[in-house]
Amino acid sequence: MTDHNPPVDEMHYEQLAQDALRGVIRAALEQAASPEGIPGAHHFYITFKTRAAGVSVPPDVSAKYPDEMTIVLQHQYWDLDVTDARFSVMLKFGGVPKVLVVPYTAIVRFYDPSVQFMLQFDEPEIVEAEIAPLTPPARDPEAAPPPPTGDDDGPKVVSLDQFRKK
């Protein structure tokens, strides 16, 4: 009887394919960051692991979404910065601007419902995410006053569950 060992993928094609597909996300985000913005009815639902390596989210957002969260880039996003390895964007949570930094390797789903286009990725290795400092963003898009510093429940985070397909 002959011993047949299965072939070993020393090229790591699965990882190469995932990296290439993350390049599709980067290209879409580069379009969104351009002066023309996102064309037509396109918009992006980006789901990422909040504790993946390189993710930076404000502490209150991390507390609300300790595992993963989905953000929507459509009409109200600011300061979108796209690099080869990650993107950062300012979004408002309960009317308060917050900056998120997300490496492409933390993304588990990218969905554009306007054309039913979706990419899904293997889950990244989870580490403790960098917690963003409690400093205000460098630029407030609408010059909103700073959040009150009372003994309230803190900023309110809008749930995106109502927008998810069931």
Short mmCIF file of C-alpha atoms in Angstrom, two decimals:
data_model
loop_
_atom_site.label_atom_id
_atom_site.label_comp_id
_atom_site.label_asym_id
_atom_site.label_seq_id
_atom_site.Cartn_x
_atom_site.Cartn_y
_atom_site.Cartn_z
CA MET A 1 0.00 0.00 0.00
CA THR A 2 1.38 3.38 -1.01
CA ASP A 3 1.41 6.30 1.42
CA HIS A 4 -0.09 9.38 -0.29
CA ASN A 5 0.27 12.63 1.58
CA PRO A 6 -2.14 15.38 0.56
CA PRO A 7 -0.48 18.31 -1.20
CA VAL A 8 0.58 21.19 1.01
CA ASP A 9 -0.37 24.69 -0.11
CA GLU A 10 2.90 26.45 0.52
CA MET A 11 1.69 29.40 -1.57
CA HIS A 12 -1.18 30.03 0.90
CA TYR A 13 -3.65 30.72 -1.90
CA GLU A 14 -6.61 31.13 0.43
CA GLN A 15 -4.87 33.98 2.26
CA LEU A 16 -3.73 35.54 -1.03
CA ALA A 17 -7.33 35.50 -2.27
CA GLN A 18 -8.64 37.10 0.93
CA ASP A 19 -5.97 39.81 0.73
CA ALA A 20 -6.93 40.51 -2.89
CA LEU A 21 -10.61 40.81 -1.97
CA ARG A 22 -9.74 43.22 0.83
CA GLY A 23 -8.21 45.30 -1.96
CA VAL A 24 -11.73 45.58 -3.42
CA ILE A 25 -12.86 47.12 -0.12
CA ARG A 26 -9.90 49.52 -0.15
CA ALA A 27 -10.74 50.61 -3.72
CA ALA A 28 -14.40 51.19 -2.81
CA LEU A 29 -13.37 53.24 0.24
CA GLU A 30 -10.90 55.24 -1.86
CA GLN A 31 -13.84 56.17 -4.12
CA ALA A 32 -15.89 57.14 -1.05
CA ALA A 33 -13.00 59.30 0.21
CA SER A 34 -12.64 61.11 -3.14
CA PRO A 35 -14.25 64.53 -3.66
CA GLU A 36 -16.99 62.83 -5.72
CA GLY A 37 -17.85 60.51 -2.83
CA ILE A 38 -19.85 57.32 -3.15
CA PRO A 39 -21.60 57.25 -6.54
CA GLY A 40 -25.31 56.77 -7.06
CA ALA A 41 -27.24 54.71 -4.53
CA HIS A 42 -24.19 52.76 -3.37
CA HIS A 43 -23.53 52.57 0.36
CA PHE A 44 -21.47 50.27 2.52
CA TYR A 45 -22.21 48.14 5.56
CA ILE A 46 -18.84 47.22 7.06
CA THR A 47 -18.78 44.68 9.88
CA PHE A 48 -15.56 44.31 11.82
CA LYS A 49 -14.24 42.74 15.00
CA THR A 50 -13.87 45.47 17.60
CA ARG A 51 -11.09 43.61 19.46
CA ALA A 52 -9.00 42.68 16.42
CA ALA A 53 -5.40 43.85 16.20
CA GLY A 54 -5.08 47.48 15.14
CA VAL A 55 -8.73 48.44 15.72
CA SER A 56 -9.16 51.71 17.61
CA VAL A 57 -12.63 52.65 18.84
CA PRO A 58 -13.73 54.99 21.64
CA PRO A 59 -14.24 53.23 24.99
CA ASP A 60 -18.01 53.77 25.06
CA VAL A 61 -18.39 52.27 21.58
CA SER A 62 -16.16 49.33 22.52
CA ALA A 63 -18.27 48.75 25.63
CA LYS A 64 -21.47 48.73 23.58
CA TYR A 65 -19.98 46.45 20.89
CA PRO A 66 -17.41 44.24 22.65
CA ASP A 67 -17.18 41.66 19.84
CA GLU A 68 -18.14 43.18 16.50
CA MET A 69 -20.02 46.10 15.06
CA THR A 70 -21.39 47.22 11.73
CA ILE A 71 -20.98 50.76 10.47
CA VAL A 72 -22.75 52.30 7.50
CA LEU A 73 -21.03 54.67 5.11
CA GLN A 74 -23.65 56.48 3.09
CA HIS A 75 -24.46 60.15 3.69
CA GLN A 76 -23.01 61.12 7.05
CA TYR A 77 -19.35 60.30 7.46
CA TRP A 78 -16.38 62.61 7.73
CA ASP A 79 -12.60 62.57 7.43
CA LEU A 80 -12.47 59.19 5.69
CA ASP A 81 -8.78 58.33 5.39
CA VAL A 82 -7.82 55.24 3.39
CA THR A 83 -4.35 53.66 3.49
CA ASP A 84 -2.97 50.36 2.26
CA ALA A 85 -3.57 48.61 5.60
CA ARG A 86 -6.53 50.37 7.21
CA PHE A 87 -9.12 53.13 7.07
CA SER A 88 -10.28 55.67 9.60
CA VAL A 89 -13.54 57.55 9.60
CA MET A 90 -15.47 59.95 11.79
CA LEU A 91 -19.08 58.96 12.46
CA LYS A 92 -21.62 60.40 14.85
CA PHE A 93 -22.93 58.27 17.69
CA GLY A 94 -25.88 59.92 19.42
CA GLY A 95 -24.89 63.18 17.73
CA VAL A 96 -21.34 63.01 19.08
CA PRO A 97 -18.49 62.66 16.54
CA LYS A 98 -16.21 59.67 17.10
CA VAL A 99 -13.22 58.44 15.11
CA LEU A 100 -12.86 54.73 14.32
CA VAL A 101 -9.71 53.11 12.92
CA VAL A 102 -10.22 49.74 11.24
CA PRO A 103 -7.56 47.59 9.57
CA TYR A 104 -8.88 45.64 6.60
CA THR A 105 -7.84 42.43 8.38
CA ALA A 106 -10.46 43.16 11.09
CA ILE A 107 -13.31 43.24 8.56
CA VAL A 108 -15.50 40.14 8.49
CA ARG A 109 -18.21 41.41 6.08
CA PHE A 110 -18.53 44.13 3.47
CA TYR A 111 -21.96 44.64 1.94
CA ASP A 112 -23.33 47.11 -0.61
CA PRO A 113 -27.10 46.52 -0.55
CA SER A 114 -27.72 48.77 -3.56
CA VAL A 115 -26.28 46.04 -5.82
CA GLN A 116 -26.46 43.05 -3.44
CA PHE A 117 -22.65 42.78 -3.37
CA MET A 118 -21.12 41.08 -0.33
CA LEU A 119 -17.69 39.87 0.69
CA GLN A 120 -17.24 37.68 3.75
CA PHE A 121 -13.90 36.89 5.38
CA ASP A 122 -12.43 34.52 7.93
CA GLU A 123 -12.51 35.94 11.42
CA PRO A 124 -9.27 37.62 12.46
CA GLU A 125 -7.28 36.69 15.53
CA ILE A 126 -8.77 38.61 18.45
CA VAL A 127 -6.59 40.75 20.69
CA GLU A 128 -7.37 43.59 23.00
CA ALA A 129 -8.14 46.54 20.76
CA GLU A 130 -6.51 49.87 21.32
CA ILE A 131 -8.95 52.05 23.23
CA ALA A 132 -9.08 55.54 21.80
CA PRO A 133 -8.34 58.36 24.25
CA LEU A 134 -11.22 60.48 25.50
CA THR A 135 -10.08 63.52 23.55
CA PRO A 136 -12.40 65.26 21.11
CA PRO A 137 -11.84 64.74 17.40
CA ALA A 138 -9.45 67.10 15.62
CA ARG A 139 -12.26 68.61 13.53
CA ASP A 140 -15.97 68.67 14.27
CA PRO A 141 -17.81 68.52 10.92
CA GLU A 142 -20.72 70.69 12.06
CA ALA A 143 -19.09 72.65 14.89
CA ALA A 144 -21.35 70.99 17.42
CA PRO A 145 -20.80 71.94 21.05
CA PRO A 146 -18.84 69.47 23.16
CA PRO A 147 -20.90 66.78 24.89
CA PRO A 148 -22.19 67.71 28.35
CA THR A 149 -20.06 66.57 31.25
CA GLY A 150 -22.85 65.67 33.69
CA ASP A 151 -23.81 62.43 35.37
CA ASP A 152 -25.88 61.19 32.45
CA ASP A 153 -25.77 57.77 30.86
CA GLY A 154 -23.21 58.92 28.30
CA PRO A 155 -23.60 59.18 24.56
CA LYS A 156 -26.34 57.15 22.97
CA VAL A 157 -25.27 54.71 20.26
CA VAL A 158 -27.73 54.09 17.49
CA SER A 159 -28.37 50.41 16.87
CA LEU A 160 -28.08 49.31 13.27
CA ASP A 161 -30.23 46.23 13.84
CA GLN A 162 -33.22 47.88 12.15
CA PHE A 163 -31.23 48.07 8.90
CA ARG A 164 -30.05 44.45 8.87
CA LYS A 165 -31.83 41.89 6.77
CA LYS A 166 -33.53 39.24 8.85
#
